[in-house]
Coordinates of N, CA and C and ligand atoms in Angstrom, one line a residue:
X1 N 59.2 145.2 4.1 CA 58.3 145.2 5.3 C 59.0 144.4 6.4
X2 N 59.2 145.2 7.3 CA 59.5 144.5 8.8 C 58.6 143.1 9.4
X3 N 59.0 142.3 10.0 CA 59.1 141.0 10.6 C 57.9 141.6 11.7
X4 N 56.4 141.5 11.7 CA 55.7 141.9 13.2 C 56.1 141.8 14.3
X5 N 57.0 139.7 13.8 CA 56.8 139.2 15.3 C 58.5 139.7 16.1
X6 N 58.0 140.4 17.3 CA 59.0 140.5 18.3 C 60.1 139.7 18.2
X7 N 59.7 138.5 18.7 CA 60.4 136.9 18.7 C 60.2 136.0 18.2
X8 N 61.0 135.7 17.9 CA 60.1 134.5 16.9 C 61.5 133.1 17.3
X9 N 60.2 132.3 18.0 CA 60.6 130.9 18.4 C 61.5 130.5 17.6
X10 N 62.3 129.8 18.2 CA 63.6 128.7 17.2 C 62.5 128.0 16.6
X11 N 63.1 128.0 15.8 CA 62.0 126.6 14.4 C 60.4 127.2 14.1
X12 N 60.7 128.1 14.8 CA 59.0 128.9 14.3 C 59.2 129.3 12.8
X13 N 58.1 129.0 11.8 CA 58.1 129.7 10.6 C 56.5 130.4 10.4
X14 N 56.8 131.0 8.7 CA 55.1 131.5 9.1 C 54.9 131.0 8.0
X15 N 53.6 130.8 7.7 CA 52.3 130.2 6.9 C 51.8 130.8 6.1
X16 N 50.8 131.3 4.8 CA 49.8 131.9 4.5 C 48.6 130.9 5.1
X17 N 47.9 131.2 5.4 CA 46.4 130.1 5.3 C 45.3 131.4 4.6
X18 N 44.7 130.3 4.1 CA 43.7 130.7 3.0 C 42.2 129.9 3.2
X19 N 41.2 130.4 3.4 CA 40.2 130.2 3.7 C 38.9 130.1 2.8
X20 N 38.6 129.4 2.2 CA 37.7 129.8 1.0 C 36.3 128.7 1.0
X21 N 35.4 128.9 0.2 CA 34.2 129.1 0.4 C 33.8 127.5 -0.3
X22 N 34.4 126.7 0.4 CA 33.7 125.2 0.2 C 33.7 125.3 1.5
X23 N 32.6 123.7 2.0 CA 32.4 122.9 3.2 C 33.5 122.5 4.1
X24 N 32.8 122.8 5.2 CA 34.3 122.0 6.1 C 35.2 123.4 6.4
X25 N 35.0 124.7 7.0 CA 35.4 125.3 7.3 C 36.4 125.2 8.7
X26 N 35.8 124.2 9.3 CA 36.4 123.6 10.5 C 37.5 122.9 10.0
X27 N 37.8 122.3 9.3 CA 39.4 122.4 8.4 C 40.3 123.5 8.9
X28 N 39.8 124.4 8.5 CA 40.5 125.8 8.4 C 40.8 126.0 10.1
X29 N 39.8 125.9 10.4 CA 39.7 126.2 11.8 C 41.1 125.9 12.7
X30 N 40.7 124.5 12.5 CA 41.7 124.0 13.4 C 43.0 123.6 12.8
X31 N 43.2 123.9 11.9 CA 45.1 123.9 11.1 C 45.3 125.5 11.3
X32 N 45.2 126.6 11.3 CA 45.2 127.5 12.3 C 45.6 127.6 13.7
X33 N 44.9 126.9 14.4 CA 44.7 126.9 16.0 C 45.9 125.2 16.3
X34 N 46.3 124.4 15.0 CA 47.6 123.6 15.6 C 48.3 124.5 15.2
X35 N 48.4 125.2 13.8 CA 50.0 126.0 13.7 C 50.2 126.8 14.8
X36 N 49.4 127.7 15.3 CA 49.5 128.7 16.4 C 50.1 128.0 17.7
X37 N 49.2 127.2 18.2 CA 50.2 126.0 19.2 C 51.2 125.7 19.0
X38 N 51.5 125.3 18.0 CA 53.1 124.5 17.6 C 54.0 125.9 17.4
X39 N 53.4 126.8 17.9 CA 54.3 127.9 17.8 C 54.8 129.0 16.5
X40 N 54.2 128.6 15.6 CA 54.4 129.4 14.8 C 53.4 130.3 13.7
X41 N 53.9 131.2 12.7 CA 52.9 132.6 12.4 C 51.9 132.2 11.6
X42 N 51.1 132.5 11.5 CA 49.7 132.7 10.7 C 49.3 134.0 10.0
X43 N 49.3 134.3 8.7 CA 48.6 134.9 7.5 C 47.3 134.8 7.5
X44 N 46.5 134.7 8.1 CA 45.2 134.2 7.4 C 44.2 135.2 6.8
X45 N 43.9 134.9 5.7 CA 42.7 135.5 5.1 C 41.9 134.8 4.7
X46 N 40.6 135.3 4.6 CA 39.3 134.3 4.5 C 38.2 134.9 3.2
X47 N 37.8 134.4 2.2 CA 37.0 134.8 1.0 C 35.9 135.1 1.7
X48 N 35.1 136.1 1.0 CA 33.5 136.2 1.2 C 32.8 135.2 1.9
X49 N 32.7 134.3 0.8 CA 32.2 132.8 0.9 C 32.4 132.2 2.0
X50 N 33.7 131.8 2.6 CA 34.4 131.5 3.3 C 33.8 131.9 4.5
X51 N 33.3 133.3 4.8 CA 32.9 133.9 5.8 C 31.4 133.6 5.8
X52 N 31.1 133.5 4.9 CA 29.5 132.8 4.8 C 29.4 131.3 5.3
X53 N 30.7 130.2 4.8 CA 30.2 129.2 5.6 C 30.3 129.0 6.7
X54 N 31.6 129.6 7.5 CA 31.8 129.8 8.6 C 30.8 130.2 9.5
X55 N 29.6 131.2 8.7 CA 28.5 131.6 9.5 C 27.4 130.3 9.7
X56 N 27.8 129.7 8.5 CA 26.3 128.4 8.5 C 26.9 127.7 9.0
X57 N 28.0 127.4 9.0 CA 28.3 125.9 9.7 C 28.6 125.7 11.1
X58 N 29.5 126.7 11.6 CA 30.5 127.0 12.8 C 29.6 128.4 13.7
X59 N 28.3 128.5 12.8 CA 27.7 129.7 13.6 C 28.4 130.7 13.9
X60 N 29.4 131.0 13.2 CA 30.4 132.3 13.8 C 30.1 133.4 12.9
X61 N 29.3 134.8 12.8 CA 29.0 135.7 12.0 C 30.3 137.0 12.5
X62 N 30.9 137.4 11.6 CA 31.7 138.0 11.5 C 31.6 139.4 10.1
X63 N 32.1 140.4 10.7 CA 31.8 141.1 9.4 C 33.1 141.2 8.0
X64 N 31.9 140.7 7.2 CA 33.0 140.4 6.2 C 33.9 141.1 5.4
X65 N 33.4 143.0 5.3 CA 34.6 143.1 5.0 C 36.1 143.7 5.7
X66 N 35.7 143.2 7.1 CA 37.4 143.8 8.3 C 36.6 142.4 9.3
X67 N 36.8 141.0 8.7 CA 36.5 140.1 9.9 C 37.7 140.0 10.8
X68 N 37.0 140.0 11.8 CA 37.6 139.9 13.0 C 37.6 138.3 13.3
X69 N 38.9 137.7 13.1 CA 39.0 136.4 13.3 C 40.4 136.4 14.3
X70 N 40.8 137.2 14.4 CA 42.1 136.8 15.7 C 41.2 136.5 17.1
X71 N 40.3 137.2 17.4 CA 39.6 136.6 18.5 C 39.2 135.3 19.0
X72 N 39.2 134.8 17.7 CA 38.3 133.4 17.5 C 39.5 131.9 18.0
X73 N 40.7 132.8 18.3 CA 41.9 132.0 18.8 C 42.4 131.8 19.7
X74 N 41.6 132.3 20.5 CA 42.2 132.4 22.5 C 43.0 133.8 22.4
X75 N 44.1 132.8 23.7 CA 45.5 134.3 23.6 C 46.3 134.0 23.1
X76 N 46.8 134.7 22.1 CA 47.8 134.6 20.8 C 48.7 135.8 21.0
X77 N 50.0 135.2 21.3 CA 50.7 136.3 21.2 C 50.8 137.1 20.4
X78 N 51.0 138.6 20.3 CA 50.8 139.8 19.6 C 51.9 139.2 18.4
X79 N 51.2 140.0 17.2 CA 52.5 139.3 16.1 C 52.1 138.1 15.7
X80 N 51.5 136.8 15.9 CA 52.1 135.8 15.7 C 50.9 135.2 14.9
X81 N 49.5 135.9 14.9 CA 48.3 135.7 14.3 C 48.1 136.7 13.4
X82 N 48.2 137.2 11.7 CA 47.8 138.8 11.2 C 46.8 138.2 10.3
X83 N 45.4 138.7 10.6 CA 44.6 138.1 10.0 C 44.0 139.9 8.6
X84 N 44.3 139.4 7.4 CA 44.4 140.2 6.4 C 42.7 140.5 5.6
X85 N 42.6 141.1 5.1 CA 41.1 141.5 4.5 C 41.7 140.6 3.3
X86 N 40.4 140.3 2.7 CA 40.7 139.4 1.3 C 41.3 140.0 0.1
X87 N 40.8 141.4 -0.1 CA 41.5 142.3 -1.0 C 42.6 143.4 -0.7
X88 N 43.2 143.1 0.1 CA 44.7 143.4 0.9 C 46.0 142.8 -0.2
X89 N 45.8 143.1 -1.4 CA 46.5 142.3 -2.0 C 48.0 143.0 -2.1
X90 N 47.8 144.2 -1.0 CA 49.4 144.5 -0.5 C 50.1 144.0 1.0
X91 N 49.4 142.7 1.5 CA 49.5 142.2 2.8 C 51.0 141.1 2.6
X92 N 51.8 141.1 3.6 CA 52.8 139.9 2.9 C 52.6 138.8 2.2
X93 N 51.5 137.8 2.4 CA 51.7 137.0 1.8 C 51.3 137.1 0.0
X94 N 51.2 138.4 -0.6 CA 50.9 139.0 -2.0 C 52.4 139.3 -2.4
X95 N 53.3 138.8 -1.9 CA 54.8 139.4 -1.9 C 55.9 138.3 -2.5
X96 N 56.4 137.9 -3.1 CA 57.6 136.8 -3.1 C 58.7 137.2 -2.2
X97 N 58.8 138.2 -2.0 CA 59.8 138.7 -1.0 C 59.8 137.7 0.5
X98 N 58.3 137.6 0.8 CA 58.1 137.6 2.1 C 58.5 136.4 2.9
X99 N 58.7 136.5 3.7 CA 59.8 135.3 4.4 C 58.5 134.1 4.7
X100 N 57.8 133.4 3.8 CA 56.5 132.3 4.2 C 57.0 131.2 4.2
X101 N 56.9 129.7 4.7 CA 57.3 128.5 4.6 C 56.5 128.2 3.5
X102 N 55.4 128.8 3.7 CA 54.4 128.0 2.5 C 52.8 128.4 2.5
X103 N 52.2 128.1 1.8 CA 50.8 128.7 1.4 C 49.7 127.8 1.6
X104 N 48.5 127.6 2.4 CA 48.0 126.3 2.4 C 46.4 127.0 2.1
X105 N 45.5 126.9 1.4 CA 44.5 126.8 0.7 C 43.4 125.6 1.6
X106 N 42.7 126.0 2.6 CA 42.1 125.1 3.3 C 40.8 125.8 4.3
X107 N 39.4 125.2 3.8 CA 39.3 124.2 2.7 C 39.4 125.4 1.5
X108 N 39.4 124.7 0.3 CA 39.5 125.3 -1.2 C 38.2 124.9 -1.9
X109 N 37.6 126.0 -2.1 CA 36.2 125.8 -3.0 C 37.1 125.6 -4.4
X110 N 35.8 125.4 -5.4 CA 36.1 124.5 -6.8 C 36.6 126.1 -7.8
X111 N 35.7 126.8 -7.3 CA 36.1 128.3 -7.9 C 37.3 128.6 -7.5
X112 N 37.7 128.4 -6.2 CA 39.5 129.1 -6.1 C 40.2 128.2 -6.4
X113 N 40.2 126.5 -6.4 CA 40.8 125.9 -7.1 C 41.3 126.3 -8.6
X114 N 39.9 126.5 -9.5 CA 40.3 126.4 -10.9 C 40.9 128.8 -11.1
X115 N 40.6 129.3 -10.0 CA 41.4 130.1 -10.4 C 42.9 130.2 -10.5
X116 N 42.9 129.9 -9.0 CA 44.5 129.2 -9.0 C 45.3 128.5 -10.2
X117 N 44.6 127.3 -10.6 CA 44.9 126.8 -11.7 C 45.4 127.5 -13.1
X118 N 44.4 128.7 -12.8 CA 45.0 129.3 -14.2 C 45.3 130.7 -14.1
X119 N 46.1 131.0 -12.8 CA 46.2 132.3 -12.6 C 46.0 133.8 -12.3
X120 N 44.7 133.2 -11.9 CA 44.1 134.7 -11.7 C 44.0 135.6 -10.8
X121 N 44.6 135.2 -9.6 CA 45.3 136.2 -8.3 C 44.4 137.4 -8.4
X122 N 43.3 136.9 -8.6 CA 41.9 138.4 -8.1 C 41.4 138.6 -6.7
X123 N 42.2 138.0 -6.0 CA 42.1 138.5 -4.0 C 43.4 137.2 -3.7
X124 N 43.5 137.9 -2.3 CA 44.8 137.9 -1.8 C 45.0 136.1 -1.6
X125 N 44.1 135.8 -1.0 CA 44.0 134.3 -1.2 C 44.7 133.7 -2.4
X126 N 44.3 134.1 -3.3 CA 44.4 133.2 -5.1 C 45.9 134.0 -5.6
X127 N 46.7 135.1 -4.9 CA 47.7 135.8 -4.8 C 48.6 135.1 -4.5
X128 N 48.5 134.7 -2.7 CA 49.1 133.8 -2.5 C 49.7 132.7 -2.8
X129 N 48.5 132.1 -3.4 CA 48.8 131.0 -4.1 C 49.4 130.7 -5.6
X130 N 49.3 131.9 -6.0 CA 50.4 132.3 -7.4 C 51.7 132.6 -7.0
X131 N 51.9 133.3 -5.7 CA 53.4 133.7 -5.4 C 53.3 132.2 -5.0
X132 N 53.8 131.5 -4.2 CA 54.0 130.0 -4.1 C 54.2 129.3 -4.8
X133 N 53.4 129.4 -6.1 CA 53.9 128.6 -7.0 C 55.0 128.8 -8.1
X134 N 55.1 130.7 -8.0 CA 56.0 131.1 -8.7 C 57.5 131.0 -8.2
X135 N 57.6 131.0 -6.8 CA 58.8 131.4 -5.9 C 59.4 129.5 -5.6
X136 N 58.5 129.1 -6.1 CA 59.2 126.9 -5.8 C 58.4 127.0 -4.3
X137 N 57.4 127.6 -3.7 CA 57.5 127.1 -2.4 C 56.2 126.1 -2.1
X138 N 56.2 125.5 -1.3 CA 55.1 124.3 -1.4 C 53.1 125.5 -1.3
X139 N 53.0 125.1 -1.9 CA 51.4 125.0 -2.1 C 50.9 124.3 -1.6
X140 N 49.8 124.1 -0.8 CA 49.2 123.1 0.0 C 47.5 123.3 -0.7
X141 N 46.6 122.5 -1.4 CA 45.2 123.0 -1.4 C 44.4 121.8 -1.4
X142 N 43.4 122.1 -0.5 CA 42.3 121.1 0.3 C 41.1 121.3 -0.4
X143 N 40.8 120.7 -1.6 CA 39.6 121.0 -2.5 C 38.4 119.7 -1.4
X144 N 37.4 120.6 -1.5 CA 36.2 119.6 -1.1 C 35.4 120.1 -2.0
X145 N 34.6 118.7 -2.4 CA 33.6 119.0 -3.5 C 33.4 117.5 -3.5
X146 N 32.0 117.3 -4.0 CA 31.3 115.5 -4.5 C 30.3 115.7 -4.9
X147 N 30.2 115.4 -6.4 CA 31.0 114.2 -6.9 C 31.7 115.5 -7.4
X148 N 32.8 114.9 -8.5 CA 34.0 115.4 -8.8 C 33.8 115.8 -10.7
X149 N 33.8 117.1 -11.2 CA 33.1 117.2 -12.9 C 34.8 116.8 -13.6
X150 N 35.0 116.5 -14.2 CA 36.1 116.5 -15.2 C 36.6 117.6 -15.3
X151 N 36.3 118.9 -15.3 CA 36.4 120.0 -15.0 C 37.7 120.4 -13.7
X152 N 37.1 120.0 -12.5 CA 37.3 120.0 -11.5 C 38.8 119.0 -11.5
X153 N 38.3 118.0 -11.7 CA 39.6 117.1 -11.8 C 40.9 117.6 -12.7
X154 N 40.6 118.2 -13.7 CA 41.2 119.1 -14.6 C 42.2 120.0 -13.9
X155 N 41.3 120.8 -12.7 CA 42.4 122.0 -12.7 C 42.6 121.2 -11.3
X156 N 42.4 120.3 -10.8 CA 43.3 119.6 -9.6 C 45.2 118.8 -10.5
X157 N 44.5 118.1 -11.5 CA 45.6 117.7 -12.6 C 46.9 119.0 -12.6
X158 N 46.2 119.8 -13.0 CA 46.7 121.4 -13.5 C 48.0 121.8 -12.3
X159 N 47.0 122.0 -11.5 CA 47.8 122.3 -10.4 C 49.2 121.4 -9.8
X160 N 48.5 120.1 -9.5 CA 49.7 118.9 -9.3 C 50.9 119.1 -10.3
X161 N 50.4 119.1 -11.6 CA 51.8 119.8 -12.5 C 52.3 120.6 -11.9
X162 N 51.8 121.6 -11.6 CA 52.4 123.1 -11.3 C 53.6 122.5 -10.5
X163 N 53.0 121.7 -9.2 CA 54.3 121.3 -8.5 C 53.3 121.4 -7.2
X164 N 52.0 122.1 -7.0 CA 51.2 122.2 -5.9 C 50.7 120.6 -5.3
X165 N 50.4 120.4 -3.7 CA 50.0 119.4 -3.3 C 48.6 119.5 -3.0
X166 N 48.0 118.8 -4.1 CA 46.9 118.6 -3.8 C 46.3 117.4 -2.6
X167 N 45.5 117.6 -2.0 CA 45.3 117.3 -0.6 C 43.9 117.4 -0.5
X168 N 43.0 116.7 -0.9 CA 41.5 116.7 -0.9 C 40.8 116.2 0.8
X169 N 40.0 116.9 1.1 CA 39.6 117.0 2.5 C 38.9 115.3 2.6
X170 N 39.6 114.5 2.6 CA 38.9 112.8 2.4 C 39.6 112.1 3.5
X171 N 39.3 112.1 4.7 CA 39.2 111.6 5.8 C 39.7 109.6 5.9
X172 N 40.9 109.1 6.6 CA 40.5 107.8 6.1 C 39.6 107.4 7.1
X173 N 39.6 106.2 7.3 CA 39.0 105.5 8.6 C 40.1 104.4 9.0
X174 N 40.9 104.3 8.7 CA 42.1 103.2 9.5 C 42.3 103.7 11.0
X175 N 42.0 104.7 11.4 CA 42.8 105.3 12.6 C 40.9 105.2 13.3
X176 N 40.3 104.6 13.1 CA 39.1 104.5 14.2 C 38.3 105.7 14.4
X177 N 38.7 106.7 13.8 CA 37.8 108.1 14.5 C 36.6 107.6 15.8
X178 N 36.9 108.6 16.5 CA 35.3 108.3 17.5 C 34.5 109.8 17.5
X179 N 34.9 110.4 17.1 CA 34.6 112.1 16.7 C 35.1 112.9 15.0
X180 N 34.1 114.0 15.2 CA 34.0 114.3 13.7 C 35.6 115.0 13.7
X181 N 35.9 115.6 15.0 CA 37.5 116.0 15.7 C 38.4 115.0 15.8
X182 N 38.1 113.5 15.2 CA 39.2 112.7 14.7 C 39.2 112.9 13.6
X183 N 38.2 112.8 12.4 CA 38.3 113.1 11.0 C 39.1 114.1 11.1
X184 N 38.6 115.4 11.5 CA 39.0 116.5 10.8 C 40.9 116.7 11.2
X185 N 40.9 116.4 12.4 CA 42.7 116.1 12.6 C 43.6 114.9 11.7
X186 N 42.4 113.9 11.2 CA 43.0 112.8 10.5 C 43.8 114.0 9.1
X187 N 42.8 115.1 8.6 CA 43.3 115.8 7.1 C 44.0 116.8 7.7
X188 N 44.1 117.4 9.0 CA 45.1 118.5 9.4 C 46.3 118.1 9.3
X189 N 46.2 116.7 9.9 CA 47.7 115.8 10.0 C 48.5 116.0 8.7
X190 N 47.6 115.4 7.9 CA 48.1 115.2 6.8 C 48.4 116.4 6.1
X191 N 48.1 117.3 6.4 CA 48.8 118.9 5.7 C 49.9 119.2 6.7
X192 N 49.9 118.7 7.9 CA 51.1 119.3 8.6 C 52.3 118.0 8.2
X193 N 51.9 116.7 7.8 CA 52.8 116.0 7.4 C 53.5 116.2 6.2
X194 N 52.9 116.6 5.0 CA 53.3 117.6 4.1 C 54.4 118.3 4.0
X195 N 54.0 119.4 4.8 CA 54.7 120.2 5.2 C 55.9 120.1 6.4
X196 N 56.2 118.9 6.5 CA 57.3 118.7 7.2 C 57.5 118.8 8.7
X197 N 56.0 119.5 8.8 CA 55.6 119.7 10.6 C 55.5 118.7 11.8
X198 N 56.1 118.4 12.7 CA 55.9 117.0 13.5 C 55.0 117.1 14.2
X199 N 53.8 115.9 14.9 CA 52.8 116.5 15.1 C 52.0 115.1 15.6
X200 N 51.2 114.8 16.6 CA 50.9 114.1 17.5 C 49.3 113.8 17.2
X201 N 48.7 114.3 16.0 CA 47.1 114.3 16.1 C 46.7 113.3 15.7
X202 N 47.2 111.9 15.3 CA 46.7 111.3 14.6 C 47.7 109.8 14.7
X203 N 47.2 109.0 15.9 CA 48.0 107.3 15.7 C 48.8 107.3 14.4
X204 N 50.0 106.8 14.3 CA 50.1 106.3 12.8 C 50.1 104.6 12.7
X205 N 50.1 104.6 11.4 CA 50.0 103.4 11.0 C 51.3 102.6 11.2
X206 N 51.1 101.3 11.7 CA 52.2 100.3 11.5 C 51.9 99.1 12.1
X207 N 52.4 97.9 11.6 CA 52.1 96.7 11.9 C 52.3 96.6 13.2
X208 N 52.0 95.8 13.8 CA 52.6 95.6 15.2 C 53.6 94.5 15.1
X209 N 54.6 94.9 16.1 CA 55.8 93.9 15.8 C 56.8 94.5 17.1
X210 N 56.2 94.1 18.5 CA 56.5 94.6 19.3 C 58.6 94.2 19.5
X211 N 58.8 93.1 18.9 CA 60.4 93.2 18.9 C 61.2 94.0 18.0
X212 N 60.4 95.1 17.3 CA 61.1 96.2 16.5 C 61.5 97.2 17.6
X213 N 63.1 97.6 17.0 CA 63.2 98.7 17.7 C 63.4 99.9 17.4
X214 N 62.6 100.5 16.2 CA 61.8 101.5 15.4 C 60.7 102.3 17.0
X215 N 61.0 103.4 16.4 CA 60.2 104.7 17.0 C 59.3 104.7 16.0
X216 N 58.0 104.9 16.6 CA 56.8 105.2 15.6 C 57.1 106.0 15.0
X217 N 57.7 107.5 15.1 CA 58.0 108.7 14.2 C 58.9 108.3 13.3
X218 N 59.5 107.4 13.6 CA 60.7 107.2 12.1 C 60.3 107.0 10.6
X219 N 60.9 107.5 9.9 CA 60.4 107.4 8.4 C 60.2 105.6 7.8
Ligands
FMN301 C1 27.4 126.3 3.1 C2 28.1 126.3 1.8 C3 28.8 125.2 1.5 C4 29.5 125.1 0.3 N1 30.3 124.0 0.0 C5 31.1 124.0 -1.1 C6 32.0 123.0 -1.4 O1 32.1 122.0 -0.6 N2 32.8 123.1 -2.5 C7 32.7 124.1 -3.3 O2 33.5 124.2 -4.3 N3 31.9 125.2 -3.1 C8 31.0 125.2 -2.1 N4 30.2 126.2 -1.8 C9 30.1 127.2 -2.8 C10 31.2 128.3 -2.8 O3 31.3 128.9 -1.5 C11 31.0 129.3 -3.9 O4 31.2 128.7 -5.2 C12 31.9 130.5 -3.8 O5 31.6 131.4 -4.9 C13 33.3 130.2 -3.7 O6 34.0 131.4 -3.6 P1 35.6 131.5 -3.2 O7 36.3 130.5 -4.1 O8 35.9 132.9 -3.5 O9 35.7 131.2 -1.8 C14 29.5 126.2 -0.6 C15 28.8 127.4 -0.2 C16 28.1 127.4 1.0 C17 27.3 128.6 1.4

């Protein structure tokens, strides 16, 4: 399958994002709308569920089985957003072939967590996230859930074996938030830090010690 995008930026790569049916859809939202800024492709598919909370939380009703979620992104260059039906499970990111940096699961209900966990690639979402884990490429999944069943913790355990990063939607408070758009960039950060992405949403931490001559970005 051919490359959509026309052009594709120096240092642009593309994503799967995966949208699924826990809280905190605004997660999803907005690690979407930084990857797209920062220039590079987006996969996105969204579960049933997913489109259900998106309805209660974010007020956005879309129809769920051909949602229309490129709109929901400003102007996006042609190519650079392909937003896939859930059971498209012949869409690239169902592919090992396909040229993805990586797969990020956000947010991740308890149900697509523990499928993932044990393989069951029954929509494109939980696909993705089996090619990823089969091909070595980073997994990213943002489980929200409280409290936490042994269960749950189980196929979080499960996964982290696999080699997946698990990345629970748990906000710190060192960085001051003054908006629920501090929290939620505090956990975007940290999936684009992950993944190797440079990225400006979030103060970092460091003592102060104004006679260092360290760049805050340095490792
Ligand atoms: C408004 C709303 C909030 C929900 N929050 C969560 C949640 O935080 N975590 C979770 O695991 N499930 C949550 N659920 C339930 C899941 O959406 C449900 O288990 C669903 O079957 C998951 O399907 P999926 O994994 O295919 O997306 C929520 C459902 C709704 C409608």
């Amino acid at each position: 399958m051919s490359d959509p995008s026309p052009i594709r930026p120096a240092g642009a790569r593309s994503y799967a994002v995966c949208w699924t049916g826990g809280s905190g859809i605004v997660y999803g939202q907005r690690f979407v709308e930084v990857l797209l800024a920062l220039g590079h492709q987006v996969h996105l598919c969204a579960t049933d569920a997913a489109l259900r909370v998106l309805a209660h939380e974010a007020g956005i009703a879309v129809d769920r089985a051909r949602p229309d979620l490129a709109g929901r992104f400003g102007q996006v260059p042609p190519g650079r957003l392909l937003v896939h039906p859930i059971d498209a499970v012949e869409a690239t990111p169902a592919s090992g072939s396909a040229r993805l940096a990586a797969t990020i699961v956000v947010p991740c209900s308890m149900g697509t967590l523990a499928r993932v966990a044990h393989g069951f690639s029954s929509n494109l979402a939980e696909r993705a996230a089996d090619v990823a884990l089969k091909e070595g490429r980073p997994l990213v999944v943002v489980p929200r859930e409280t409290p936490l069943s042994a269960l749950h913790l189980e196929n979080m355990l499960t996964l982290a074996r696999l080699g997946a990063i698990v990345l629970p939607a748990m906000p710190g408070f060192y960085h001051r938030p003054g908006s629920v758009g501090d929290l939620v960039d505090f956990v975007v950060g940290k999936i684009l830090d992950r993944l190797g992405i440079d990225h400006a949403l979030v103060a970092r931490w460091r003592t102060p010690d104004p006679a260092s001559p360290w760049d805050e970005g340095e490792a």
